[in-house]
Amino acid sequence: MPEFARVDPATDVAIIGAGPAGMAAAIEARRHGLGVTVLDDQPAIGGQILRGITHTRRVSYEAWGQPLATAFQQSDVEHVRGASVWARDGDTLVYGVEGQTCRLQAGAVILATGSMERPVVLPGHTLPGVVTVGALQALLKGSAAVPSGRFVLAGNGPLLLLTALQLLEVGAPPMAIVDTTPRGRFLSSLRHAPGLLGDPALAMSGIKLLARIRAARIPVFRHATDLRVLGIDRAEGLAFRSKGREHQLDASLVALHDGVVPNDQLAVSFGCASHWNAETQCYAMTTTDEVRASVPGIWLAGDAAAISGGYLATLTGKLAALDIARELGAVTTEAHAEAVAPLLAERRRRLRARRFVDALYAPTLSAAKADGAALLCRCEEVPVSRIRAAIAQGATGTRQVKAATRCGMGPCQGRQCTLSLVSVLAEELGAAVTDFSRPSLRTPGRPITVAELAASHTGQGHTGSDA
C-alpha cells in the first residue's frame, strides 16, 4: 500500500499560489499571528507577473513587485515549492510533490491561482511551433530563454506589446506584431475613459507602452483579420489580412495571445460557484464580501476570481487574509472594518479604470469566428463544425453541447475549450442560449498517477480495491 510522502501539521491558512495575491495574503495573515502554509507548483515565488523576480533578471518589474517579494522571503511563512494541489477532502488539501501524495489540514483556504491565457482557435493553431505569448514571456523571465530564428507575435492585448519590448531589450525582437484589435475599438472604448482618472498610473503605463512600441520600429500590422497559421507538419508562417491587403509572413514560430482569463479550474473542482460575465466574455467566480467563495472555508484572491491585474491582486490578497483573521478571532470586527475600508476604496477606484482596458482589448480570436475545420477541443479532437452542428440540432446550453460532442470531457476537463464552446454558442444563438453555466469538473483537478490516487486514500478507511 503506498504511503504518504508527508502529512503536514495543521495550519490556520493554506494559500494556493505564490503570485502577487498569494504573497500579499500570506504576509497579511502572518502579521495577525496566523499560521500560514503556501503551496505553489512553481520552483520559485512570483507567479506569472513576477516570475523570476528573485533571480538575476533580464526584464524589469513594476515598482511594487520587489518589496512584496522581499517581504515574503523575510517572513516565516511555510512555503512548499512544486506542490500541485488536486483535491480537497473536507478541511484537508491533497497535493503532490515530485509524484508523492501529501495532505494538509487547514482552517481556511485561499485560492490565489492567478490567470491563464484565453484559448485561441484559428486554422493551424495546433501545429508544432505555435505557442502562446505568455509562454515566451515565462521562458524569458524564468529561464532567460528566447526564441531563435524568425518569429511573430499575433493577437490582442497589453501582454502582446509588453512581451515584444521585453524580447527586444534582450536582443531577440519579433519580426513583426500582428495586432487584431479591430478598427474603431479605441473610439468605442472611450465611454469608459473617465474611469482612468481613478488610476492615472495605469493610463500612463499604457501610453508609454504604445510609445515605446512605435520607437522600437518593430513592424506592426494593425486591424488584422482572417489569421491562419501556415504549414503542414509544423508552423511555417502566418497569413492574414490587414488594411484590405493579404499578407504572409514566413516564420518558424508563431506566438498567439487574446487576453487572459481566471485560472478557475481548481476552484470549480472544489465546488465553488461561477457565473458567465458577458462583458469580459469569460467566467468569474461568485463571491460575497469581495473575496468569499460560495463554498464555506474557501476564499478567492487576485485573478483567480476575476481579472484585475497584479497590483489589484495584492489588495484582494490582503482582504482575504483580513477576513479570515476576523473569522478566526485574530482581529476584532472593529479593527477589521478599519483595515479593509481603504483597501476596498482603492480597489473599487482602480477597477473603474480596468473597464476601459477590458473594452479596448475584448477578445478577437474566439472560436465563434473560426473556420469550421479548426480544432476547438484538442483532447477529444472536436472541430468547430461539430459544435455548430450540435447547436443546429437543438443544443441550447453548455452542458447540452458538451454531452452531444464530448467537448470538455478529455484530460484537461475543458480548461482549453470551455470558453471557446461558449463563444460559439453565444454567436449562433444569441439571446436564445438557455444555459451559460460552467460545466462541472471532477476530482482530481489535474492529471495524476494511480499511485498518487491510491496514496491519497491511505488511512481513510479504504482498501486497495476501492481506493
Short mmCIF file of C-alpha atoms in Angstrom, two decimals:
data_model
loop_
_atom_site.label_atom_id
_atom_site.label_comp_id
_atom_site.label_asym_id
_atom_site.label_seq_id
_atom_site.Cartn_x
_atom_site.Cartn_y
_atom_site.Cartn_z
CA MET A 1 0.00 0.00 0.00
CA PRO A 2 1.51 3.37 -0.96
CA GLU A 3 2.32 5.70 1.89
CA PHE A 4 2.01 9.48 2.02
CA ALA A 5 5.09 11.49 1.27
CA ARG A 6 4.13 13.69 4.18
CA VAL A 7 1.19 14.51 6.41
CA ASP A 8 1.79 18.16 7.26
CA PRO A 9 0.82 19.69 10.60
CA ALA A 10 -2.46 21.58 10.56
CA THR A 11 -2.26 25.25 9.61
CA ASP A 12 -4.62 28.17 10.10
CA VAL A 13 -4.45 29.29 6.47
CA ALA A 14 -3.42 27.37 3.38
CA ILE A 15 -2.73 29.57 0.35
CA ILE A 16 -2.58 28.02 -3.10
CA GLY A 17 -0.36 30.12 -5.33
CA ALA A 18 2.68 32.30 -4.62
CA GLY A 19 1.99 35.11 -7.07
CA PRO A 20 1.13 38.69 -6.04
CA ALA A 21 -2.20 37.75 -4.42
CA GLY A 22 -0.82 34.74 -2.58
CA MET A 23 2.25 36.54 -1.26
CA ALA A 24 0.24 39.56 -0.10
CA ALA A 25 -2.27 37.30 1.64
CA ALA A 26 0.48 35.33 3.38
CA ILE A 27 2.23 38.45 4.67
CA GLU A 28 -1.04 39.92 5.97
CA ALA A 29 -2.13 36.69 7.65
CA ARG A 30 1.22 36.29 9.43
CA ARG A 31 1.04 39.92 10.55
CA HIS A 32 -2.00 38.92 12.57
CA GLY A 33 -0.34 35.85 14.06
CA LEU A 34 -1.97 33.19 11.89
CA GLY A 35 -0.10 30.07 10.84
CA VAL A 36 0.34 30.10 7.07
CA THR A 37 1.38 27.47 4.53
CA VAL A 38 1.76 28.46 0.88
CA LEU A 39 1.50 25.67 -1.70
CA ASP A 40 2.81 26.59 -5.14
CA ASP A 41 3.51 24.42 -8.15
CA GLN A 42 6.42 26.56 -9.29
CA PRO A 43 10.02 26.27 -8.04
CA ALA A 44 10.18 29.97 -7.12
CA ILE A 45 7.78 32.69 -5.99
CA GLY A 46 6.26 35.33 -8.23
CA GLY A 47 3.55 33.68 -10.29
CA GLN A 48 3.46 34.77 -13.91
CA ILE A 49 3.55 38.53 -13.31
CA LEU A 50 6.59 38.45 -11.03
CA ARG A 51 8.17 35.27 -12.39
CA GLY A 52 11.94 35.29 -11.94
CA ILE A 53 11.98 38.30 -9.62
CA THR A 54 14.19 36.51 -7.07
CA HIS A 55 16.85 35.66 -9.67
CA THR A 56 19.23 37.67 -11.82
CA ARG A 57 16.74 39.45 -14.04
CA ARG A 58 16.77 40.41 -17.69
CA VAL A 59 13.39 42.15 -17.52
CA SER A 60 12.00 44.95 -15.38
CA TYR A 61 9.07 44.60 -12.98
CA GLU A 62 6.54 47.03 -11.58
CA ALA A 63 7.79 49.06 -8.63
CA TRP A 64 5.64 47.25 -6.07
CA GLY A 65 6.96 43.83 -7.08
CA GLN A 66 10.37 43.71 -5.41
CA PRO A 67 9.21 45.00 -1.98
CA LEU A 68 6.45 42.39 -1.99
CA ALA A 69 8.81 39.55 -2.90
CA THR A 70 11.36 40.67 -0.31
CA ALA A 71 8.74 40.90 2.44
CA PHE A 72 7.51 37.40 1.62
CA GLN A 73 11.03 35.95 1.66
CA GLN A 74 11.73 37.60 5.01
CA SER A 75 8.55 36.28 6.59
CA ASP A 76 8.39 32.95 8.38
CA VAL A 77 5.66 31.61 6.12
CA GLU A 78 5.91 27.90 5.30
CA HIS A 79 6.43 27.78 1.54
CA VAL A 80 6.10 24.40 -0.21
CA ARG A 81 7.54 24.55 -3.72
CA GLY A 82 6.50 22.22 -6.53
CA ALA A 83 3.21 21.44 -4.78
CA SER A 84 0.36 20.66 -7.19
CA VAL A 85 -2.96 20.67 -5.34
CA TRP A 86 -5.54 18.36 -6.90
CA ALA A 87 -8.28 17.71 -4.32
CA ARG A 88 -9.94 18.90 -1.13
CA ASP A 89 -11.14 16.27 1.31
CA GLY A 90 -13.21 18.08 3.95
CA ASP A 91 -10.83 20.60 5.52
CA THR A 92 -7.78 18.80 4.11
CA LEU A 93 -5.95 19.62 0.89
CA VAL A 94 -4.44 16.80 -1.13
CA TYR A 95 -1.45 17.65 -3.28
CA GLY A 96 1.53 16.10 -4.98
CA VAL A 97 5.24 16.86 -4.63
CA GLU A 98 7.55 15.05 -7.06
CA GLY A 99 4.97 12.33 -7.65
CA GLN A 100 4.28 11.67 -3.97
CA THR A 101 1.00 12.47 -2.22
CA CYS A 102 0.75 14.84 0.74
CA ARG A 103 -2.10 16.11 2.90
CA LEU A 104 -2.52 19.41 4.73
CA GLN A 105 -5.34 20.26 7.12
CA ALA A 106 -6.26 23.95 7.00
CA GLY A 107 -8.76 26.08 8.87
CA ALA A 108 -9.15 28.29 5.79
CA VAL A 109 -8.05 28.08 2.17
CA ILE A 110 -7.19 31.00 -0.11
CA LEU A 111 -7.16 30.20 -3.82
CA ALA A 112 -4.69 32.55 -5.47
CA THR A 113 -4.20 30.58 -8.67
CA GLY A 114 -3.94 33.61 -10.96
CA SER A 115 -4.86 33.72 -14.62
CA MET A 116 -4.28 31.78 -17.80
CA GLU A 117 -4.27 32.89 -21.42
CA ARG A 118 -7.59 32.80 -23.20
CA PRO A 119 -7.70 29.86 -25.62
CA VAL A 120 -7.24 30.87 -29.27
CA VAL A 121 -8.91 28.93 -32.09
CA LEU A 122 -7.88 29.52 -35.70
CA PRO A 123 -6.68 27.39 -38.62
CA GLY A 124 -3.32 25.77 -37.80
CA HIS A 125 -3.22 26.76 -34.13
CA THR A 126 -2.41 23.19 -33.04
CA LEU A 127 0.69 22.85 -35.23
CA PRO A 128 4.10 22.40 -33.58
CA GLY A 129 5.76 25.79 -33.47
CA VAL A 130 2.61 27.60 -32.32
CA VAL A 131 2.82 28.80 -28.72
CA THR A 132 1.27 31.49 -26.56
CA VAL A 133 2.85 34.88 -25.99
CA GLY A 134 2.68 34.20 -22.26
CA ALA A 135 4.80 31.09 -22.74
CA LEU A 136 7.53 33.17 -24.39
CA GLN A 137 7.41 35.66 -21.53
CA ALA A 138 7.56 32.85 -18.94
CA LEU A 139 10.65 31.36 -20.60
CA LEU A 140 12.31 34.76 -20.70
CA LYS A 141 11.55 35.59 -17.07
CA GLY A 142 12.11 32.15 -15.61
CA SER A 143 14.98 30.78 -17.67
CA ALA A 144 16.35 33.72 -19.69
CA ALA A 145 15.45 31.70 -22.79
CA VAL A 146 14.50 33.49 -26.02
CA PRO A 147 13.31 32.26 -29.42
CA SER A 148 15.82 31.69 -32.20
CA GLY A 149 15.08 32.32 -35.85
CA ARG A 150 12.16 34.26 -37.27
CA PHE A 151 9.08 34.55 -35.07
CA VAL A 152 5.95 36.66 -34.99
CA LEU A 153 3.60 37.77 -32.20
CA ALA A 154 -0.08 37.93 -33.10
CA GLY A 155 -3.28 38.82 -31.30
CA ASN A 156 -4.61 41.44 -28.96
CA GLY A 157 -3.84 42.84 -25.53
CA PRO A 158 -1.16 44.62 -23.47
CA LEU A 159 0.83 41.42 -22.89
CA LEU A 160 1.46 41.17 -26.63
CA LEU A 161 3.15 44.59 -26.71
CA LEU A 162 4.94 44.20 -23.37
CA THR A 163 6.47 40.86 -24.32
CA ALA A 164 7.61 42.25 -27.68
CA LEU A 165 9.51 45.01 -25.87
CA GLN A 166 10.98 42.64 -23.28
CA LEU A 167 12.28 40.40 -26.04
CA LEU A 168 13.65 43.44 -27.87
CA GLU A 169 15.55 44.51 -24.75
CA VAL A 170 17.42 41.19 -24.65
CA GLY A 171 18.27 41.27 -28.32
CA ALA A 172 15.56 38.95 -29.66
CA PRO A 173 12.86 41.17 -31.21
CA PRO A 174 9.94 39.63 -33.11
CA MET A 175 9.99 40.10 -36.86
CA ALA A 176 6.51 41.65 -36.60
CA ILE A 177 3.48 42.22 -34.41
CA VAL A 178 0.14 41.31 -35.98
CA ASP A 179 -2.41 43.31 -33.98
CA THR A 180 -6.01 42.06 -34.20
CA THR A 181 -7.58 44.97 -32.28
CA PRO A 182 -10.46 45.95 -34.61
CA ARG A 183 -10.69 49.32 -36.30
CA GLY A 184 -12.87 51.64 -34.24
CA ARG A 185 -12.39 49.69 -30.99
CA PHE A 186 -10.47 52.56 -29.35
CA LEU A 187 -13.22 55.09 -30.05
CA SER A 188 -15.94 52.77 -28.81
CA SER A 189 -13.95 52.17 -25.60
CA LEU A 190 -13.73 55.88 -24.80
CA ARG A 191 -17.06 55.74 -22.97
CA HIS A 192 -15.10 54.06 -20.16
CA ALA A 193 -12.20 56.54 -20.32
CA PRO A 194 -13.39 58.65 -17.33
CA GLY A 195 -12.64 55.64 -15.16
CA LEU A 196 -8.94 56.06 -15.94
CA LEU A 197 -8.96 59.11 -13.67
CA GLY A 198 -9.16 56.63 -10.82
CA ASP A 199 -5.87 55.03 -11.85
CA PRO A 200 -3.69 57.55 -13.73
CA ALA A 201 -0.67 55.25 -13.40
CA LEU A 202 -2.47 52.63 -15.50
CA ALA A 203 -3.24 55.20 -18.18
CA MET A 204 0.35 56.44 -18.26
CA SER A 205 1.79 52.94 -18.45
CA GLY A 206 -0.41 52.23 -21.46
CA ILE A 207 0.63 55.43 -23.22
CA LYS A 208 4.31 54.71 -22.56
CA LEU A 209 3.92 51.14 -23.82
CA LEU A 210 2.44 52.29 -27.13
CA ALA A 211 5.11 55.00 -27.48
CA ARG A 212 7.92 52.50 -26.88
CA ILE A 213 6.49 50.12 -29.48
CA ARG A 214 6.43 52.95 -32.02
CA ALA A 215 10.01 54.00 -31.16
CA ALA A 216 11.23 50.39 -31.38
CA ARG A 217 10.33 50.29 -35.09
CA ILE A 218 9.04 46.74 -34.86
CA PRO A 219 6.72 46.31 -37.87
CA VAL A 220 3.09 46.35 -36.70
CA PHE A 221 0.22 45.18 -38.89
CA ARG A 222 -2.92 46.71 -37.39
CA HIS A 223 -6.58 45.66 -37.51
CA ALA A 224 -5.57 42.20 -38.76
CA THR A 225 -8.26 39.64 -39.56
CA ASP A 226 -8.55 36.13 -41.05
CA LEU A 227 -5.43 34.79 -39.32
CA ARG A 228 -4.24 31.31 -40.25
CA VAL A 229 -1.02 29.53 -39.37
CA LEU A 230 0.77 28.16 -42.42
CA GLY A 231 2.40 24.74 -42.58
CA ILE A 232 1.59 21.03 -42.70
CA ASP A 233 3.82 19.26 -40.18
CA ARG A 234 4.79 22.40 -38.25
CA ALA A 235 4.33 26.16 -38.33
CA GLU A 236 5.97 27.82 -41.30
CA GLY A 237 4.40 31.26 -41.12
CA LEU A 238 1.29 33.34 -40.62
CA ALA A 239 -1.19 34.62 -43.20
CA PHE A 240 -3.71 37.39 -42.52
CA ARG A 241 -5.47 40.45 -43.89
CA SER A 242 -4.57 43.98 -42.79
CA LYS A 243 -5.92 47.24 -44.19
CA GLY A 244 -7.54 45.47 -47.12
CA ARG A 245 -4.43 43.55 -48.21
CA GLU A 246 -3.35 39.93 -47.90
CA HIS A 247 -0.09 39.35 -46.05
CA GLN A 248 2.07 36.30 -45.45
CA LEU A 249 5.00 36.22 -43.02
CA ASP A 250 7.47 33.35 -43.09
CA ALA A 251 8.30 32.28 -39.53
CA SER A 252 9.23 29.11 -37.70
CA LEU A 253 7.47 30.23 -34.51
CA VAL A 254 4.07 31.90 -34.13
CA ALA A 255 3.04 33.19 -30.71
CA LEU A 256 -0.66 33.94 -30.17
CA HIS A 257 -2.44 35.94 -27.48
CA ASP A 258 -6.02 37.12 -26.92
CA GLY A 259 -6.02 38.30 -23.32
CA VAL A 260 -6.20 36.41 -20.04
CA VAL A 261 -9.00 34.78 -18.04
CA PRO A 262 -9.23 33.43 -14.47
CA ASN A 263 -7.42 30.17 -13.83
CA ASP A 264 -10.52 28.77 -12.13
CA GLN A 265 -10.03 25.05 -12.68
CA LEU A 266 -9.19 24.22 -9.08
CA ALA A 267 -11.91 26.46 -7.62
CA VAL A 268 -14.57 24.86 -9.82
CA SER A 269 -13.36 21.35 -8.96
CA PHE A 270 -13.72 22.30 -5.26
CA GLY A 271 -17.38 23.12 -5.94
CA CYS A 272 -17.12 26.92 -5.95
CA ALA A 273 -19.84 28.62 -8.00
CA SER A 274 -19.05 30.77 -11.02
CA HIS A 275 -21.08 32.85 -13.44
CA TRP A 276 -20.75 33.97 -17.04
CA ASN A 277 -19.64 37.59 -17.44
CA ALA A 278 -20.84 38.74 -20.86
CA GLU A 279 -18.84 41.97 -20.65
CA THR A 280 -15.46 40.24 -20.29
CA GLN A 281 -16.58 37.12 -22.19
CA CYS A 282 -15.32 34.68 -19.58
CA TYR A 283 -16.38 33.11 -16.31
CA ALA A 284 -15.89 34.88 -12.98
CA MET A 285 -16.11 33.24 -9.59
CA THR A 286 -19.16 34.09 -7.49
CA THR A 287 -18.09 35.82 -4.27
CA THR A 288 -19.58 37.56 -1.26
CA ASP A 289 -17.79 40.23 0.78
CA GLU A 290 -15.50 40.63 -2.26
CA VAL A 291 -13.39 37.53 -1.50
CA ARG A 292 -15.51 34.72 -0.03
CA ALA A 293 -16.26 31.79 -2.35
CA SER A 294 -19.62 30.03 -2.34
CA VAL A 295 -18.06 27.06 -0.51
CA PRO A 296 -17.52 27.64 3.23
CA GLY A 297 -13.88 27.80 4.23
CA ILE A 298 -12.63 28.97 0.83
CA TRP A 299 -11.58 32.49 -0.14
CA LEU A 300 -10.54 33.78 -3.57
CA ALA A 301 -7.86 36.35 -4.26
CA GLY A 302 -6.46 38.04 -7.35
CA ASP A 303 -7.11 37.00 -10.93
CA ALA A 304 -8.35 33.59 -9.77
CA ALA A 305 -11.72 35.27 -9.15
CA ALA A 306 -11.82 37.91 -11.91
CA ILE A 307 -9.11 39.56 -13.99
CA SER A 308 -7.84 42.78 -12.44
CA GLY A 309 -4.03 42.73 -12.76
CA GLY A 310 -1.08 42.28 -10.44
CA TYR A 311 -1.39 45.24 -8.10
CA LEU A 312 -5.12 44.81 -7.58
CA ALA A 313 -4.40 41.16 -6.84
CA THR A 314 -2.34 42.22 -3.82
CA LEU A 315 -5.32 44.17 -2.49
CA THR A 316 -7.67 41.17 -2.67
CA GLY A 317 -4.97 39.00 -1.11
CA LYS A 318 -4.90 41.33 1.89
CA LEU A 319 -8.71 41.47 2.00
CA ALA A 320 -8.94 37.67 2.07
CA ALA A 321 -6.36 37.38 4.85
CA LEU A 322 -8.09 40.05 6.91
CA ASP A 323 -11.47 38.37 6.51
CA ILE A 324 -10.02 35.07 7.69
CA ALA A 325 -8.27 36.79 10.60
CA ARG A 326 -11.63 38.21 11.68
CA GLU A 327 -13.35 34.83 11.35
CA LEU A 328 -10.64 33.06 13.36
CA GLY A 329 -10.69 35.72 16.05
CA ALA A 330 -7.25 37.16 15.32
CA VAL A 331 -8.69 40.66 14.79
CA THR A 332 -11.81 42.30 16.13
CA THR A 333 -14.72 43.29 13.94
CA GLU A 334 -13.90 46.95 14.51
CA ALA A 335 -10.22 46.52 13.62
CA HIS A 336 -11.19 44.55 10.54
CA ALA A 337 -13.56 47.26 9.34
CA GLU A 338 -10.90 49.92 9.83
CA ALA A 339 -8.25 47.89 7.95
CA VAL A 340 -10.38 46.95 4.94
CA ALA A 341 -12.01 50.32 4.29
CA PRO A 342 -9.04 51.90 2.45
CA LEU A 343 -8.33 48.66 0.58
CA LEU A 344 -11.90 48.43 -0.69
CA ALA A 345 -11.95 52.10 -1.68
CA GLU A 346 -8.72 51.79 -3.66
CA ARG A 347 -9.81 48.56 -5.29
CA ARG A 348 -13.14 49.98 -6.48
CA ARG A 349 -11.46 53.13 -7.78
CA ARG A 350 -8.89 51.18 -9.78
CA LEU A 351 -11.47 48.70 -11.08
CA ARG A 352 -13.27 51.55 -12.84
CA ALA A 353 -10.11 52.10 -14.86
CA ARG A 354 -9.98 48.41 -15.76
CA ARG A 355 -13.26 48.71 -17.64
CA PHE A 356 -11.52 50.77 -20.33
CA VAL A 357 -8.82 48.12 -20.72
CA ASP A 358 -11.40 45.33 -20.84
CA ALA A 359 -13.39 47.13 -23.54
CA LEU A 360 -10.35 48.04 -25.65
CA TYR A 361 -8.88 44.54 -25.55
CA ALA A 362 -12.02 42.42 -25.73
CA PRO A 363 -11.28 39.05 -27.40
CA THR A 364 -10.74 38.96 -31.15
CA LEU A 365 -9.64 35.37 -31.88
CA SER A 366 -12.56 33.41 -30.44
CA ALA A 367 -13.81 30.19 -31.95
CA ALA A 368 -17.05 31.95 -32.90
CA LYS A 369 -15.26 33.46 -35.92
CA ALA A 370 -13.14 30.41 -36.74
CA ASP A 371 -13.31 28.16 -39.77
CA GLY A 372 -15.35 25.00 -39.16
CA ALA A 373 -12.32 22.76 -39.59
CA ALA A 374 -10.38 24.49 -36.78
CA LEU A 375 -9.91 22.20 -33.77
CA LEU A 376 -11.80 23.52 -30.74
CA CYS A 377 -11.30 20.66 -28.25
CA ARG A 378 -7.85 19.12 -28.56
CA CYS A 379 -8.38 16.30 -26.06
CA GLU A 380 -11.42 14.86 -27.86
CA GLU A 381 -10.49 16.23 -31.30
CA VAL A 382 -13.75 18.17 -31.73
CA PRO A 383 -13.74 20.74 -34.58
CA VAL A 384 -15.76 23.95 -34.55
CA SER A 385 -18.09 22.47 -37.18
CA ARG A 386 -19.24 19.72 -34.77
CA ILE A 387 -20.13 22.32 -32.13
CA ARG A 388 -22.16 24.25 -34.67
CA ALA A 389 -23.88 21.06 -35.80
CA ALA A 390 -24.91 20.21 -32.22
CA ILE A 391 -26.37 23.69 -31.81
CA ALA A 392 -28.22 23.39 -35.13
CA GLN A 393 -29.69 20.10 -33.89
CA GLY A 394 -31.17 21.76 -30.80
CA ALA A 395 -28.49 22.16 -28.12
CA THR A 396 -29.08 25.48 -26.33
CA GLY A 397 -26.69 25.32 -23.38
CA THR A 398 -23.12 24.46 -22.45
CA ARG A 399 -23.94 21.13 -20.85
CA GLN A 400 -26.06 20.03 -23.81
CA VAL A 401 -23.26 20.82 -26.25
CA LYS A 402 -20.76 19.01 -24.04
CA ALA A 403 -22.97 15.92 -23.89
CA ALA A 404 -23.58 15.94 -27.64
CA THR A 405 -19.95 16.43 -28.71
CA ARG A 406 -17.75 15.26 -25.77
CA CYS A 407 -16.15 18.71 -25.86
CA GLY A 408 -14.53 19.22 -22.45
CA MET A 409 -14.57 15.54 -21.43
CA GLY A 410 -10.86 14.98 -22.01
CA PRO A 411 -7.94 15.09 -19.55
CA CYS A 412 -7.89 18.91 -19.35
CA GLN A 413 -11.59 18.91 -18.35
CA GLY A 414 -12.43 21.88 -20.53
CA ARG A 415 -9.52 24.07 -19.49
CA GLN A 416 -8.64 24.75 -23.12
CA CYS A 417 -12.07 24.57 -24.76
CA THR A 418 -14.93 25.66 -22.48
CA LEU A 419 -14.64 29.37 -23.31
CA SER A 420 -14.40 28.52 -27.00
CA LEU A 421 -17.53 26.39 -26.74
CA VAL A 422 -19.41 29.26 -25.08
CA SER A 423 -18.26 31.76 -27.71
CA VAL A 424 -19.68 29.58 -30.50
CA LEU A 425 -22.89 29.05 -28.55
CA ALA A 426 -23.35 32.79 -28.00
CA GLU A 427 -22.59 33.60 -31.63
CA GLU A 428 -25.00 31.01 -33.02
CA LEU A 429 -27.93 31.58 -30.65
CA GLY A 430 -27.50 34.99 -29.02
CA ALA A 431 -30.31 35.61 -26.54
CA ALA A 432 -31.69 32.11 -27.19
CA VAL A 433 -28.93 30.48 -25.11
CA THR A 434 -30.64 28.81 -22.13
CA ASP A 435 -27.61 27.82 -20.06
CA PHE A 436 -24.20 29.50 -19.80
CA SER A 437 -23.30 27.64 -16.61
CA ARG A 438 -19.76 26.35 -16.26
CA PRO A 439 -19.72 22.59 -16.92
CA SER A 440 -18.82 20.69 -13.76
CA LEU A 441 -15.33 19.36 -13.13
CA ARG A 442 -14.41 16.14 -11.39
CA THR A 443 -11.64 15.39 -8.92
CA PRO A 444 -8.70 15.21 -9.45
CA GLY A 445 -8.25 18.79 -10.54
CA ARG A 446 -5.22 17.80 -12.62
CA PRO A 447 -3.94 14.52 -14.13
CA ILE A 448 -2.36 12.27 -11.50
CA THR A 449 -0.96 8.74 -11.39
CA VAL A 450 -2.79 5.72 -9.99
CA ALA A 451 -0.17 5.59 -7.22
CA GLU A 452 -0.98 9.18 -6.18
CA LEU A 453 -4.68 8.39 -6.08
CA ALA A 454 -4.11 5.26 -4.01
CA ALA A 455 -1.84 7.13 -1.59
CA SER A 456 -4.47 9.81 -1.09
CA HIS A 457 -6.83 7.19 0.39
CA THR A 458 -4.36 5.56 2.77
CA GLY A 459 -5.74 5.70 6.29
CA GLN A 460 -9.14 6.93 5.11
CA GLY A 461 -10.98 3.67 5.63
CA HIS A 462 -10.37 2.45 2.07
CA THR A 463 -8.73 -0.71 0.83
CA GLY A 464 -6.57 -1.12 -2.20
CA SER A 465 -9.57 -2.42 -4.16
CA ASP A 466 -11.75 0.64 -3.67
CA ALA A 467 -9.14 3.41 -3.42
#
